[in-house]
JSON list of C-alpha atoms in Angstrom, two decimals:
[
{"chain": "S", "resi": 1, "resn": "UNK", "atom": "CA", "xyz": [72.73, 76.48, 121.41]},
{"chain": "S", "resi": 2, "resn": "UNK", "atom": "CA", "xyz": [72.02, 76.83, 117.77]},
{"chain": "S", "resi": 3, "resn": "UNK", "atom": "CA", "xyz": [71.11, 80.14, 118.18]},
{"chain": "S", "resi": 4, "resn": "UNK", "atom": "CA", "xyz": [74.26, 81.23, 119.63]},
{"chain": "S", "resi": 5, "resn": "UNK", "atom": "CA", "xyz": [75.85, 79.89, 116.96]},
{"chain": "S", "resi": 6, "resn": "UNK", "atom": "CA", "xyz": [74.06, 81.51, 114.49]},
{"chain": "S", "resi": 7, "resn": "UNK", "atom": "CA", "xyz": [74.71, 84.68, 115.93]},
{"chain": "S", "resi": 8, "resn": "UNK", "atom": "CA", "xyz": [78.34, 84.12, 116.88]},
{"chain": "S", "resi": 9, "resn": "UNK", "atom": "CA", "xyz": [78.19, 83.97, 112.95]},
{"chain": "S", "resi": 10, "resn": "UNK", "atom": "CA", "xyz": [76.45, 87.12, 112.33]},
{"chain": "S", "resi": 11, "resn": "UNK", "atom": "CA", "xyz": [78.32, 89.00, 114.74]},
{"chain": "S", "resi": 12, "resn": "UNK", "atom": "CA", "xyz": [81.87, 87.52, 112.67]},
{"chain": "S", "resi": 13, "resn": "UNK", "atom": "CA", "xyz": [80.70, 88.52, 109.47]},
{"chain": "S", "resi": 14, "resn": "UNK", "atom": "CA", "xyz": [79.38, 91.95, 110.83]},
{"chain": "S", "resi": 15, "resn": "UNK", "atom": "CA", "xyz": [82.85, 92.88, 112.17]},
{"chain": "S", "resi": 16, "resn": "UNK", "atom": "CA", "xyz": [84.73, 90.78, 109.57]},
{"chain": "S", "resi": 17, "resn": "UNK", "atom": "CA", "xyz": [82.93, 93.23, 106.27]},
{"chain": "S", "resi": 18, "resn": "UNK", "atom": "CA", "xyz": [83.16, 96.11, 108.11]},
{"chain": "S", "resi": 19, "resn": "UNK", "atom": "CA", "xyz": [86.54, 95.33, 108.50]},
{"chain": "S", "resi": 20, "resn": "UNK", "atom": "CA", "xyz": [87.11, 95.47, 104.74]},
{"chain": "S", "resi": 21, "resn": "UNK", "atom": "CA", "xyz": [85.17, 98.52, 104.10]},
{"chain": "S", "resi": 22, "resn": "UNK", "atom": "CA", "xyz": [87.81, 99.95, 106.06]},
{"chain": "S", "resi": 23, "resn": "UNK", "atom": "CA", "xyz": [90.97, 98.49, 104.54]},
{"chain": "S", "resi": 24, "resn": "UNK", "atom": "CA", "xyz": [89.42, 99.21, 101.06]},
{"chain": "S", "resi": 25, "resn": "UNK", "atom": "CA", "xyz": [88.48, 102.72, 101.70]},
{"chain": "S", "resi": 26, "resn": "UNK", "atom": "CA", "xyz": [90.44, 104.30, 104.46]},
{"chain": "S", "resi": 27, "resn": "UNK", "atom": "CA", "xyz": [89.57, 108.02, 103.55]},
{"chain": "S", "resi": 28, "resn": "UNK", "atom": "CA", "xyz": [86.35, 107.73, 105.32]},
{"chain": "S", "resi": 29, "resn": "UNK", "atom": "CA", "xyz": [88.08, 107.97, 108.92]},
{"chain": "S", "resi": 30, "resn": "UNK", "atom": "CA", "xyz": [90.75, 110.60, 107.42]},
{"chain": "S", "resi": 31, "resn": "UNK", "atom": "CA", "xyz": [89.05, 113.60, 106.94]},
{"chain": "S", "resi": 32, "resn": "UNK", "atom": "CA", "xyz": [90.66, 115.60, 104.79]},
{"chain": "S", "resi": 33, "resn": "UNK", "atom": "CA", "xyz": [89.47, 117.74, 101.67]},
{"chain": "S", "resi": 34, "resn": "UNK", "atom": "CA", "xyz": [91.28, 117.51, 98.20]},
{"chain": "S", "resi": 35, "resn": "UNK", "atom": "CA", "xyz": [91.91, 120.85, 96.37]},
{"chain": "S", "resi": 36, "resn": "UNK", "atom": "CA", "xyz": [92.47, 121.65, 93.14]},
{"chain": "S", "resi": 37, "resn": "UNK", "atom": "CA", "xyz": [96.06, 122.58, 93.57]},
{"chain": "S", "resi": 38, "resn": "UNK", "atom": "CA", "xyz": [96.37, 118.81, 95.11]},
{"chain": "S", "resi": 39, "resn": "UNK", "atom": "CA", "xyz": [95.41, 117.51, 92.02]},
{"chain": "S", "resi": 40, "resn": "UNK", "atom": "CA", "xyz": [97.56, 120.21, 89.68]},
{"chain": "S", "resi": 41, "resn": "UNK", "atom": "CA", "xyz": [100.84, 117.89, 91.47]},
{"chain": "S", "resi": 42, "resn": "UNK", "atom": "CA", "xyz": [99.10, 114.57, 91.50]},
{"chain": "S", "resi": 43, "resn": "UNK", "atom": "CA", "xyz": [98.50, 114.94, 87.77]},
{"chain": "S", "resi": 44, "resn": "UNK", "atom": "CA", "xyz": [102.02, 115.35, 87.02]},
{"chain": "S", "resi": 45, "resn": "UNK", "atom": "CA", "xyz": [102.42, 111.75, 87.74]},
{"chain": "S", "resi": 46, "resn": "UNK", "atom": "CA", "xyz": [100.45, 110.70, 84.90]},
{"chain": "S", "resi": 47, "resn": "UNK", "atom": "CA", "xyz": [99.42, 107.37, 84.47]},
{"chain": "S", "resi": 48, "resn": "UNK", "atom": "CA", "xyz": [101.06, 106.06, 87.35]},
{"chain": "S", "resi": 49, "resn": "UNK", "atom": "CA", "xyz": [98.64, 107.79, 89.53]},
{"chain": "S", "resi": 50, "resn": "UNK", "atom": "CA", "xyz": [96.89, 104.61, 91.29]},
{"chain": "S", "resi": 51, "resn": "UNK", "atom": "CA", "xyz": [94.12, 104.46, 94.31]},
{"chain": "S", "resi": 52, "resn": "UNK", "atom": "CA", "xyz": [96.90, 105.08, 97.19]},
{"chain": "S", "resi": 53, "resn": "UNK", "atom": "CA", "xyz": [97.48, 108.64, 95.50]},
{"chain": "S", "resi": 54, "resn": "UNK", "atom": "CA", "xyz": [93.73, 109.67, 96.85]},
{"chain": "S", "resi": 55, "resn": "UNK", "atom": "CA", "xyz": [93.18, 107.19, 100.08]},
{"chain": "S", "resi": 56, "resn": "UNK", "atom": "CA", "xyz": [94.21, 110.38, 102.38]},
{"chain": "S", "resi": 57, "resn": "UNK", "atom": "CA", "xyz": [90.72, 112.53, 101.00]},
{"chain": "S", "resi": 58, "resn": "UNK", "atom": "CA", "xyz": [87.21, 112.20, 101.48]},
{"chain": "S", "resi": 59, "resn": "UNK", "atom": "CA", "xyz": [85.43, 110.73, 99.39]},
{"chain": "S", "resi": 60, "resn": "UNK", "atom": "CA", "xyz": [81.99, 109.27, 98.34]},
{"chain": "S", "resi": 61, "resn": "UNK", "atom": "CA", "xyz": [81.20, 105.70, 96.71]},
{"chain": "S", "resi": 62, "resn": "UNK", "atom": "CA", "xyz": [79.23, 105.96, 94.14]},
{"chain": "S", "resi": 63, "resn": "UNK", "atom": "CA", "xyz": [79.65, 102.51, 92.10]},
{"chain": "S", "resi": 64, "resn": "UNK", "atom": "CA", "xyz": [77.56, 99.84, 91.37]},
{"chain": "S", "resi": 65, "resn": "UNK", "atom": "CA", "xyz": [79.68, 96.70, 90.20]},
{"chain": "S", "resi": 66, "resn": "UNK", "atom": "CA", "xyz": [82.95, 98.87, 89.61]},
{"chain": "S", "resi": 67, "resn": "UNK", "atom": "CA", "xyz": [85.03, 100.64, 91.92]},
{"chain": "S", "resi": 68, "resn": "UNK", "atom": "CA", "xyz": [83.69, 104.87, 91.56]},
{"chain": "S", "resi": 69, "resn": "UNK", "atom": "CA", "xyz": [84.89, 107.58, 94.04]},
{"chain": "S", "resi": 70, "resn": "UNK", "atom": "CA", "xyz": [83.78, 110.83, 93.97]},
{"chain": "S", "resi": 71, "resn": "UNK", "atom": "CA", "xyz": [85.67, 113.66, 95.31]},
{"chain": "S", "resi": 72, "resn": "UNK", "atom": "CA", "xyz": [83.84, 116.78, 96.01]},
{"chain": "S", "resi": 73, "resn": "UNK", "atom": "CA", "xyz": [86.95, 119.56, 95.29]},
{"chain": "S", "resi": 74, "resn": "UNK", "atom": "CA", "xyz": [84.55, 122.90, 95.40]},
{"chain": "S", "resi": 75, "resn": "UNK", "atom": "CA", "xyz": [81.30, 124.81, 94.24]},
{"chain": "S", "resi": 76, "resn": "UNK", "atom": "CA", "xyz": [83.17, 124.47, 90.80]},
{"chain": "S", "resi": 77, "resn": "UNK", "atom": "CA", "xyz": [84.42, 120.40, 90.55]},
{"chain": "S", "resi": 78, "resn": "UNK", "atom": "CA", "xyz": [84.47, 116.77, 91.56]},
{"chain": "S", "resi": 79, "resn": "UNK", "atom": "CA", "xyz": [86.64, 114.21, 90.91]},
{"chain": "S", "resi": 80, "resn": "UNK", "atom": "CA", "xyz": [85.67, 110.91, 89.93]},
{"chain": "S", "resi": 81, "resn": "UNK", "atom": "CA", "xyz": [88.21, 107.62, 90.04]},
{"chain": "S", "resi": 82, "resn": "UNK", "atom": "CA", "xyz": [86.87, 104.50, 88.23]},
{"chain": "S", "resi": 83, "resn": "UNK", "atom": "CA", "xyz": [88.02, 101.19, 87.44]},
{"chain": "S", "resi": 84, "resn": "UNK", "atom": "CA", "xyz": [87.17, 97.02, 88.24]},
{"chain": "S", "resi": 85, "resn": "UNK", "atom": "CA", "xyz": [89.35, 96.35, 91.16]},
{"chain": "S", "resi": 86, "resn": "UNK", "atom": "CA", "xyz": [91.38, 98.50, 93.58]},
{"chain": "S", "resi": 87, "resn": "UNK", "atom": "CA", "xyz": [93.94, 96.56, 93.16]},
{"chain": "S", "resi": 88, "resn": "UNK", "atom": "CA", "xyz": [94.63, 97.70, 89.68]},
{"chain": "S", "resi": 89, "resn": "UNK", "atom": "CA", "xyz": [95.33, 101.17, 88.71]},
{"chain": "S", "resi": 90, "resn": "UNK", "atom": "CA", "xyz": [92.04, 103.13, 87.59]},
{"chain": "S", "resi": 91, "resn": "UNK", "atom": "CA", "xyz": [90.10, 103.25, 84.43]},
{"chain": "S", "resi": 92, "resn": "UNK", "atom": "CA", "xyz": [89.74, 106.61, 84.94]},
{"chain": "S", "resi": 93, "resn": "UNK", "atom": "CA", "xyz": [90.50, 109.98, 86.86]},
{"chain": "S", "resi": 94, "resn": "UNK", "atom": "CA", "xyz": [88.35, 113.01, 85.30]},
{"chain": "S", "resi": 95, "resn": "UNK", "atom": "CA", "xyz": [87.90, 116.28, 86.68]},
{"chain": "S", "resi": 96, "resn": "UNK", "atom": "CA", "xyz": [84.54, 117.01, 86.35]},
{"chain": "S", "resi": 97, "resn": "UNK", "atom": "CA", "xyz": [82.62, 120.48, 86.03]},
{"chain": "S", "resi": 98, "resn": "UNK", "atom": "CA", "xyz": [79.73, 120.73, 88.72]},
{"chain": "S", "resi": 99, "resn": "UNK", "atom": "CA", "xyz": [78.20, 122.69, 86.24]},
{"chain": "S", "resi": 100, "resn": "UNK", "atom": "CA", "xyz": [77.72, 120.62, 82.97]},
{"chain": "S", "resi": 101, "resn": "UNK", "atom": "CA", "xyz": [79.20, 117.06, 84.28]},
{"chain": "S", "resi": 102, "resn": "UNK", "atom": "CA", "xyz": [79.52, 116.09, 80.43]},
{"chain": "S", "resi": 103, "resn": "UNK", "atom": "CA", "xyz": [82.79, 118.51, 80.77]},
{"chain": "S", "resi": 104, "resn": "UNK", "atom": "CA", "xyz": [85.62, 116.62, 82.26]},
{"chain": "S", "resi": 105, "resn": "UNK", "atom": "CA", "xyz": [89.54, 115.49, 81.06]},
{"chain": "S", "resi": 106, "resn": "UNK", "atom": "CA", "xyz": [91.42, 112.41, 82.67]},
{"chain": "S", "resi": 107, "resn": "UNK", "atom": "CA", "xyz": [93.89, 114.32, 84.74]},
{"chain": "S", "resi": 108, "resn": "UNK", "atom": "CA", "xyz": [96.56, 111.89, 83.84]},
{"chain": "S", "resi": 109, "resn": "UNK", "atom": "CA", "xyz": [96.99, 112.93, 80.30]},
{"chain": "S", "resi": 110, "resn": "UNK", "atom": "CA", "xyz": [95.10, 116.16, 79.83]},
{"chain": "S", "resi": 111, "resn": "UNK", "atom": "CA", "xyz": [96.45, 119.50, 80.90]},
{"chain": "S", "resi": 112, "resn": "UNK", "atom": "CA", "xyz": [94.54, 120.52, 84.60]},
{"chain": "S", "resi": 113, "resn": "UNK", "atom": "CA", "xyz": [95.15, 124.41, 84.32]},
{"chain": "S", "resi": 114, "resn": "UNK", "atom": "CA", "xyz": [94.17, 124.78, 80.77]},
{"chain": "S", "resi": 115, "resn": "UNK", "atom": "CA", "xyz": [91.12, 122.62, 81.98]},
{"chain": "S", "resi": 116, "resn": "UNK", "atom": "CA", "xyz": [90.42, 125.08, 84.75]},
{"chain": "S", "resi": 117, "resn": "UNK", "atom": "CA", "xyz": [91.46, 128.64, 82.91]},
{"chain": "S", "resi": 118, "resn": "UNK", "atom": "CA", "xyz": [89.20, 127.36, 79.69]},
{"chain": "S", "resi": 119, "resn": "UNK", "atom": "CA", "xyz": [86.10, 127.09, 82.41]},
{"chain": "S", "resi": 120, "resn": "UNK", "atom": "CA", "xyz": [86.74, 130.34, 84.32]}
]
């Protein structure tokens, strides 16, 4: 008896955090790719860009006590989003060069094309 207990328990918790994975992070099941001329728009919003703007893409996370999503965009960039809670808007949102990753703006307040044309 106490052992079906203890795994009725297991089993709850099992389903019940894999359950939030998925509400936290619904781009896994979605499937879709961002591009670079997805984020030229979704930089025009600025700083009200928040976590809902990117659920839709694939992503990867990559955090370890904060909230990190990486975006592969193409052989050229990543995006990475950054902050404490998903419930807040993010730290961060840099476009990132894949070839020196110290070479990134915040897409919210730095100019994406000039980023791009100044790498090209």
């Amino acid at each position: 008896m106490k052992k079906q207990m203890a795994l009725s328990v297991i089993l709850m918790l099992s389903i019940g955090l894999t359950s939030c994975h998925k509400l936290s992070h619904p781009a896994a099941s979605e499937n879709t790719e961002l591009t670079l001329e997805v984020i030229k728009e979704l930089a025009k919003k600025g700083d009200a860009l928040s976590w809902s703007d990117f659920e839709q893409y694939n992503s990867k996370e990559i955090g370890s006590g904060l909230y990190i999503l990486r975006y592969d965009i193409d052989e050229n960039y990543y995006l990475l989003i950054g902050g404490g809670s998903m419930q807040m808007l993010p730290l961060y949102i840099y476009l990132v060069s894949k070839a020196d990753d110290s070479v990134s703006i915040d897409i919210r307040t730095e100019n994406v094309e000039e980023f791009i044309d100044g790498l090209d």
